[in-house]
PDB file of C-alpha atoms in Angstrom:
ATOM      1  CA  UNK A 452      -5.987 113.545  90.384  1.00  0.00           C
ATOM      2  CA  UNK A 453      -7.282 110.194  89.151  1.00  0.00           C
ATOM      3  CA  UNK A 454      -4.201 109.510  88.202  1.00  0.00           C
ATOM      4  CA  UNK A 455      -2.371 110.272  91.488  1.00  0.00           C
ATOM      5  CA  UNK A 456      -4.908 108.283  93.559  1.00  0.00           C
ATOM      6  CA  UNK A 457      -4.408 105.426  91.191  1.00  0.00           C
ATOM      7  CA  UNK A 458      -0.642 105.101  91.483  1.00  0.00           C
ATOM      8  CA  UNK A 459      -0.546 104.905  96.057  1.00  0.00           C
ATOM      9  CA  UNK A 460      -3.066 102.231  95.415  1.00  0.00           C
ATOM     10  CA  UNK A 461      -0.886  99.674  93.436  1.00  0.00           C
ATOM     11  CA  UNK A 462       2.190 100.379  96.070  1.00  0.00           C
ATOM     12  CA  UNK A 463       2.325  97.111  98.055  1.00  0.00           C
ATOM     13  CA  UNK A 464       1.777  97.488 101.996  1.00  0.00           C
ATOM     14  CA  UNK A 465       4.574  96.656 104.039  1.00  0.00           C
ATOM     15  CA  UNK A 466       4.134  94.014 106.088  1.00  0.00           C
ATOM     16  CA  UNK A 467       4.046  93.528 109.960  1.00  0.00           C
ATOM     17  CA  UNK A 468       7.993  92.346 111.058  1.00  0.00           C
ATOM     18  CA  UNK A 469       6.111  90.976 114.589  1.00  0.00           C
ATOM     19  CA  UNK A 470       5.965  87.610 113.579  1.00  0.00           C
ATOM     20  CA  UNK A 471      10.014  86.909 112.763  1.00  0.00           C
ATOM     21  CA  UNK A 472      10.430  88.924 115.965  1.00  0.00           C
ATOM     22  CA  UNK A 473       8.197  86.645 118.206  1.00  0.00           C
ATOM     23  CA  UNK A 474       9.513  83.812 116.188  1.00  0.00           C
ATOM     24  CA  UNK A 475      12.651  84.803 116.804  1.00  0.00           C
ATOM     25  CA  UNK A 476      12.180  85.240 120.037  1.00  0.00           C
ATOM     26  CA  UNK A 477      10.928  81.811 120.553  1.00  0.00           C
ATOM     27  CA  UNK A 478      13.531  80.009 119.181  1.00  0.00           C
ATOM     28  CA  UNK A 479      16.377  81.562 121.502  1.00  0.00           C
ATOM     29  CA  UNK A 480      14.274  80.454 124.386  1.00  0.00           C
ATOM     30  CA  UNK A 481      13.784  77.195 123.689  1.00  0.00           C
ATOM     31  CA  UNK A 482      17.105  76.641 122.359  1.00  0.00           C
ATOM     32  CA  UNK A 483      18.213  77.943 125.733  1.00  0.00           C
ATOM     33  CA  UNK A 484      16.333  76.036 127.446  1.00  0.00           C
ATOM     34  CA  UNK A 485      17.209  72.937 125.553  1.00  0.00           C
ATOM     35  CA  UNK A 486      21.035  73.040 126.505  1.00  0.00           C
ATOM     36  CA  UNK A 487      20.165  73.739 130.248  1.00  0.00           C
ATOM     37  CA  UNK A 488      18.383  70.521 130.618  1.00  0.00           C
ATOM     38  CA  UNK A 489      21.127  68.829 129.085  1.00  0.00           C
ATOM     39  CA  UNK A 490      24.190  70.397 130.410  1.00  0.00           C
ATOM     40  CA  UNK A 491      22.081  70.603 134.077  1.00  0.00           C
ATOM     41  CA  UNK A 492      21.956  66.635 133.272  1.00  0.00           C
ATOM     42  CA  UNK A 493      17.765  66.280 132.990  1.00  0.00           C
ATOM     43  CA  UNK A 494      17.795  65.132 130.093  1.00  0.00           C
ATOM     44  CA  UNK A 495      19.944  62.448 128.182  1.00  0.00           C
ATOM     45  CA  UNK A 496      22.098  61.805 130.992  1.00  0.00           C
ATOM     46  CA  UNK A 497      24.148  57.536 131.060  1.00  0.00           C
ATOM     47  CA  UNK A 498      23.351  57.008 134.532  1.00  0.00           C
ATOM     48  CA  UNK A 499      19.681  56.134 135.857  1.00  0.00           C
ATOM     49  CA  UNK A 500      18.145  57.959 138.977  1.00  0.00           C
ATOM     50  CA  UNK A 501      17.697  61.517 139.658  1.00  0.00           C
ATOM     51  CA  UNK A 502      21.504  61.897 140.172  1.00  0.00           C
ATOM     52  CA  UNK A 503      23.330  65.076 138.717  1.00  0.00           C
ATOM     53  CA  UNK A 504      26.117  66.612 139.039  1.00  0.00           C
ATOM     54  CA  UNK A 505      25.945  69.069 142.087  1.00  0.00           C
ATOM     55  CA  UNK A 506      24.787  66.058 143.920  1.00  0.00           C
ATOM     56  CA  UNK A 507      26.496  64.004 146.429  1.00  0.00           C
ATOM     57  CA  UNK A 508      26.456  60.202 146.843  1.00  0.00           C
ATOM     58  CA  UNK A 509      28.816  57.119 146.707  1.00  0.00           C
ATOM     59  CA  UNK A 510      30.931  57.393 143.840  1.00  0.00           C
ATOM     60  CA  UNK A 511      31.573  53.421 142.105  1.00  0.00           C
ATOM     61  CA  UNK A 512      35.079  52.418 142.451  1.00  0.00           C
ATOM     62  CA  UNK A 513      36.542  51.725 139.558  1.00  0.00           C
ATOM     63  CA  UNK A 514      37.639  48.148 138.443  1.00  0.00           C
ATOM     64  CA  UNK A 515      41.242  46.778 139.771  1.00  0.00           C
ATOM     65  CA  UNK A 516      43.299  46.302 137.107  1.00  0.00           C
ATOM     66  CA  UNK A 517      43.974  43.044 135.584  1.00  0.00           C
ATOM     67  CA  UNK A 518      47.374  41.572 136.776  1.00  0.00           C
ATOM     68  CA  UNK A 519      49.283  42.017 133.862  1.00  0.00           C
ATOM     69  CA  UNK A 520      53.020  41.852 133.063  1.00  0.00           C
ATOM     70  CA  UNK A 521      54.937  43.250 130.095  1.00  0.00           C
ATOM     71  CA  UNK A 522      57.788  41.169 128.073  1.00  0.00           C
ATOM     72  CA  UNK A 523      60.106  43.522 126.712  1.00  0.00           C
ATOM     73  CA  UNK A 524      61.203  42.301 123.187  1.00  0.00           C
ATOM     74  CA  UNK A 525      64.935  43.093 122.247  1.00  0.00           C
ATOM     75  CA  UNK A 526      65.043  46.076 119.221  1.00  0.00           C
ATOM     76  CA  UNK A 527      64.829  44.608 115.623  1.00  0.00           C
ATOM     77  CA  UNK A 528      67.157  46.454 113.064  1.00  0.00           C
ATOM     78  CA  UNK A 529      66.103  44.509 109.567  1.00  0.00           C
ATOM     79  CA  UNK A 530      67.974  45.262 106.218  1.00  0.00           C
ATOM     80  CA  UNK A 531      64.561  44.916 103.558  1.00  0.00           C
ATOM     81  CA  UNK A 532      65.890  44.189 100.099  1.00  0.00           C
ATOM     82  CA  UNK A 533      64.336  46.249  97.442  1.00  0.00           C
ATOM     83  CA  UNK A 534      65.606  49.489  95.726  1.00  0.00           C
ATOM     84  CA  UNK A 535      68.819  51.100  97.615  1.00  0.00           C
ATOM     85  CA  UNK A 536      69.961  50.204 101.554  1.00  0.00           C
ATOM     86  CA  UNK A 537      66.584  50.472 103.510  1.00  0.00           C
ATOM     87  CA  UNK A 538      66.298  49.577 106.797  1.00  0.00           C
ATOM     88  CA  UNK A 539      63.348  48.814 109.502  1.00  0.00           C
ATOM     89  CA  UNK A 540      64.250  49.340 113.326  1.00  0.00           C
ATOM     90  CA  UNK A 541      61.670  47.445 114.950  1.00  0.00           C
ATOM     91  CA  UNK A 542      60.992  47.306 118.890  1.00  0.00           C
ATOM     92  CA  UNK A 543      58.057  45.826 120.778  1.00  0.00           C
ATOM     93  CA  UNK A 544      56.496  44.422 123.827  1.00  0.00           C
ATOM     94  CA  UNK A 545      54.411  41.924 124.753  1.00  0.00           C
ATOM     95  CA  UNK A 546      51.401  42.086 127.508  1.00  0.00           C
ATOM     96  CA  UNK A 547      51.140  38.725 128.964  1.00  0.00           C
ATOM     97  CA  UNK A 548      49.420  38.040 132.324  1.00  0.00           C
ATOM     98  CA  UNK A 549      51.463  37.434 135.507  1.00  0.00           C
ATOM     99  CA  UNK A 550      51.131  34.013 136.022  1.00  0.00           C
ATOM    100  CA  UNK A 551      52.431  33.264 132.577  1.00  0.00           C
ATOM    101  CA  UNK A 552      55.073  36.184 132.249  1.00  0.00           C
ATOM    102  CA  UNK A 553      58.094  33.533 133.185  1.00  0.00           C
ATOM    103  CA  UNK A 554      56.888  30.982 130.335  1.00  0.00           C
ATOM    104  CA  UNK A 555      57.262  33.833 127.577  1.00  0.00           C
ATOM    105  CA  UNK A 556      60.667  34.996 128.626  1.00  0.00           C
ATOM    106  CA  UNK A 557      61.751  31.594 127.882  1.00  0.00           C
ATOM    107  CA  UNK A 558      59.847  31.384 124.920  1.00  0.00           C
ATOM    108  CA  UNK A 559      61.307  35.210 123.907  1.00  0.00           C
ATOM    109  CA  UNK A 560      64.231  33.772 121.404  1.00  0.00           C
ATOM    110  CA  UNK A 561      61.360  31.755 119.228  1.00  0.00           C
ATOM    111  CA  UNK A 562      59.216  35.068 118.976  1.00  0.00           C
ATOM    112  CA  UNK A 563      62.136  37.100 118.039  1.00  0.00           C
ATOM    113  CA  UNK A 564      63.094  34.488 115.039  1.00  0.00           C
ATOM    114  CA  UNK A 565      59.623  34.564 114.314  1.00  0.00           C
ATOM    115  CA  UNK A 566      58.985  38.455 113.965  1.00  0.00           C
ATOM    116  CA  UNK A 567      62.878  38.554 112.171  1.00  0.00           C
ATOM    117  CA  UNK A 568      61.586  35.939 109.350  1.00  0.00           C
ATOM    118  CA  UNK A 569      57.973  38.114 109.039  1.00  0.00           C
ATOM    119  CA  UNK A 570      59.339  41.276 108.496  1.00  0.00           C
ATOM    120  CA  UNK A 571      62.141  40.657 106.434  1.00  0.00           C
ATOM    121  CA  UNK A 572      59.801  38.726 103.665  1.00  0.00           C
ATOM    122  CA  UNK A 573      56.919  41.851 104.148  1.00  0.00           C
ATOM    123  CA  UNK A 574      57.090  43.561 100.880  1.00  0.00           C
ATOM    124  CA  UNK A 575      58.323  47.386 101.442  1.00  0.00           C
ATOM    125  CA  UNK A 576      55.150  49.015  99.930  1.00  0.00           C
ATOM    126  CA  UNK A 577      53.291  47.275 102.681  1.00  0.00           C
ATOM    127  CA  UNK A 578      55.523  48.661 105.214  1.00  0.00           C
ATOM    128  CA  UNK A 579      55.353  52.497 103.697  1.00  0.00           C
ATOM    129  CA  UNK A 580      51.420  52.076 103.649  1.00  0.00           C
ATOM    130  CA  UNK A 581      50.286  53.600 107.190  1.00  0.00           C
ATOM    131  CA  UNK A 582      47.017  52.425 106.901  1.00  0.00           C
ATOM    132  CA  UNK A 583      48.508  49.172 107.073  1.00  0.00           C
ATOM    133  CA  UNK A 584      50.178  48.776 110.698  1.00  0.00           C
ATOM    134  CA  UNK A 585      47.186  47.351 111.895  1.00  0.00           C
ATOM    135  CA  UNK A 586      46.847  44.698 109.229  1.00  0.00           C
ATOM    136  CA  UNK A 587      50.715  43.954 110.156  1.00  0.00           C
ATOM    137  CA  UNK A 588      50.327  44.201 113.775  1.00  0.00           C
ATOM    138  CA  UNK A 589      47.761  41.506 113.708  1.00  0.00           C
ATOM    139  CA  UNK A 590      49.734  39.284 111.707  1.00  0.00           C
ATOM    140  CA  UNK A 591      52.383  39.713 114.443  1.00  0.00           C
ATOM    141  CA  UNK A 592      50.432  38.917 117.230  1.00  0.00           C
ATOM    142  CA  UNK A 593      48.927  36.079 115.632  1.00  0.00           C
ATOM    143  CA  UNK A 594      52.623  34.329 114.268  1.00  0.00           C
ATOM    144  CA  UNK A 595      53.533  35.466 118.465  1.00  0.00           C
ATOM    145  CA  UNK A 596      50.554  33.549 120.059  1.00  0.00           C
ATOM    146  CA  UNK A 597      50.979  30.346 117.697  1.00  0.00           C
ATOM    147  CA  UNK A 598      54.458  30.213 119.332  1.00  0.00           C
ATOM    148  CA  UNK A 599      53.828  30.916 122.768  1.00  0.00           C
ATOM    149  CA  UNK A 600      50.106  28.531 122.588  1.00  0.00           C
ATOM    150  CA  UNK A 601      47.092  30.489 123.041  1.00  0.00           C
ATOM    151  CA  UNK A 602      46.101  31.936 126.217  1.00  0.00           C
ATOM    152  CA  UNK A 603      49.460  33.535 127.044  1.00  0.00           C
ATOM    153  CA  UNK A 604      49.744  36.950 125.076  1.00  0.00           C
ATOM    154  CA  UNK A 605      47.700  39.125 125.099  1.00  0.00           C
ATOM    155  CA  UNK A 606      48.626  41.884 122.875  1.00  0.00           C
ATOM    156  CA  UNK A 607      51.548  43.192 121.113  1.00  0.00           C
ATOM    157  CA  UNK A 608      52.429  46.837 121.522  1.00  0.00           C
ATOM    158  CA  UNK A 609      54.433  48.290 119.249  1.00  0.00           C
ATOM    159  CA  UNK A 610      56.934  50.862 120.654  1.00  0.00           C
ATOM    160  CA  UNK A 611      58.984  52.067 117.908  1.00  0.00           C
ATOM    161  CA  UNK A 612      58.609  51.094 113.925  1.00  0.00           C
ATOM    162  CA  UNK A 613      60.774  53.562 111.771  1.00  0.00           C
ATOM    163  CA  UNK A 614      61.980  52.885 108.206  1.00  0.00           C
ATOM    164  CA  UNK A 615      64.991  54.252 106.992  1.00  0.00           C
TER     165      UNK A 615
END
């Protein structure tokens, strides 16, 4: 009987599961609460005041656009030399401002011989390389505005760059 007595006493006791349960409990209501306050907009919301979403008020108008114009650049079909017939087709625009829009159409036959001369002599690993369109398009706009004097372009948007 000793021996009986002595073997329930070295079984562990089981213990209580109410802790992860209130724990548990816990944690779904404040993570509940936690994305009310943000999706109700209490909490971390861009615009100061007690505005939210439900209510009313003016709404800001929104900027006018700037008065801008776009210069349509005739397509570009290049022959690259380099292994076998490859070819670039090339076609861009320009975003000048209004007031200057007339002064780069005349200017339009220098920026074409301009981008012709850059991307023939572009090495065709460069142009294969997508990471590097940005590196290129920069170097366009830049060879564009030292031609048309500073000020007048504003970007260059390229519509259509496909090597064959």
């Amino acid at each position: 009987m000793t021996d009986a007595l002595a073997g329930e006493e070295e079984l562990p006791k089981k213990k209580s599961k109410l802790p992860l349960m209130i724990g548990l409990l816990l944690m779904l209501a404040l993570g509940g609460g936690g994305f009310y306050a943000v999706y109700s907009g209490l909490v971390l919301t861009p615009h100061s005041g007690n505005a939210s979403h439900g209510e009313g008020g003016p709404t800001p108008e929104p900027d006018a656009l700037p008065a801008i114009a776009y210069v349509a650049l005739d397509p570009l079909t290049i022959s690259l030399n380099g292994s076998g017939a490859r070819h670039l087709r090339f076609v861009a625009q320009l975003e000048v401002s209004q007031a200057v829009q007339n002064d780069v159409e005349l200017l339009k036959p220098r920026v074409m011989d301009v981008l012709n001369g850059y991307l023939r002599a572009v090495n065709v690993k460069l142009l294969e390389d997508p990471a590097a369109m940005m590196r290129l398009r920069a170097q366009m706009l830049r060879r564009i505005q030292i031609v048309t004097g500073d000020g007048r372009v504003r970007d260059l948007l390229i519509i259509e760059f496909v090597l064959n």
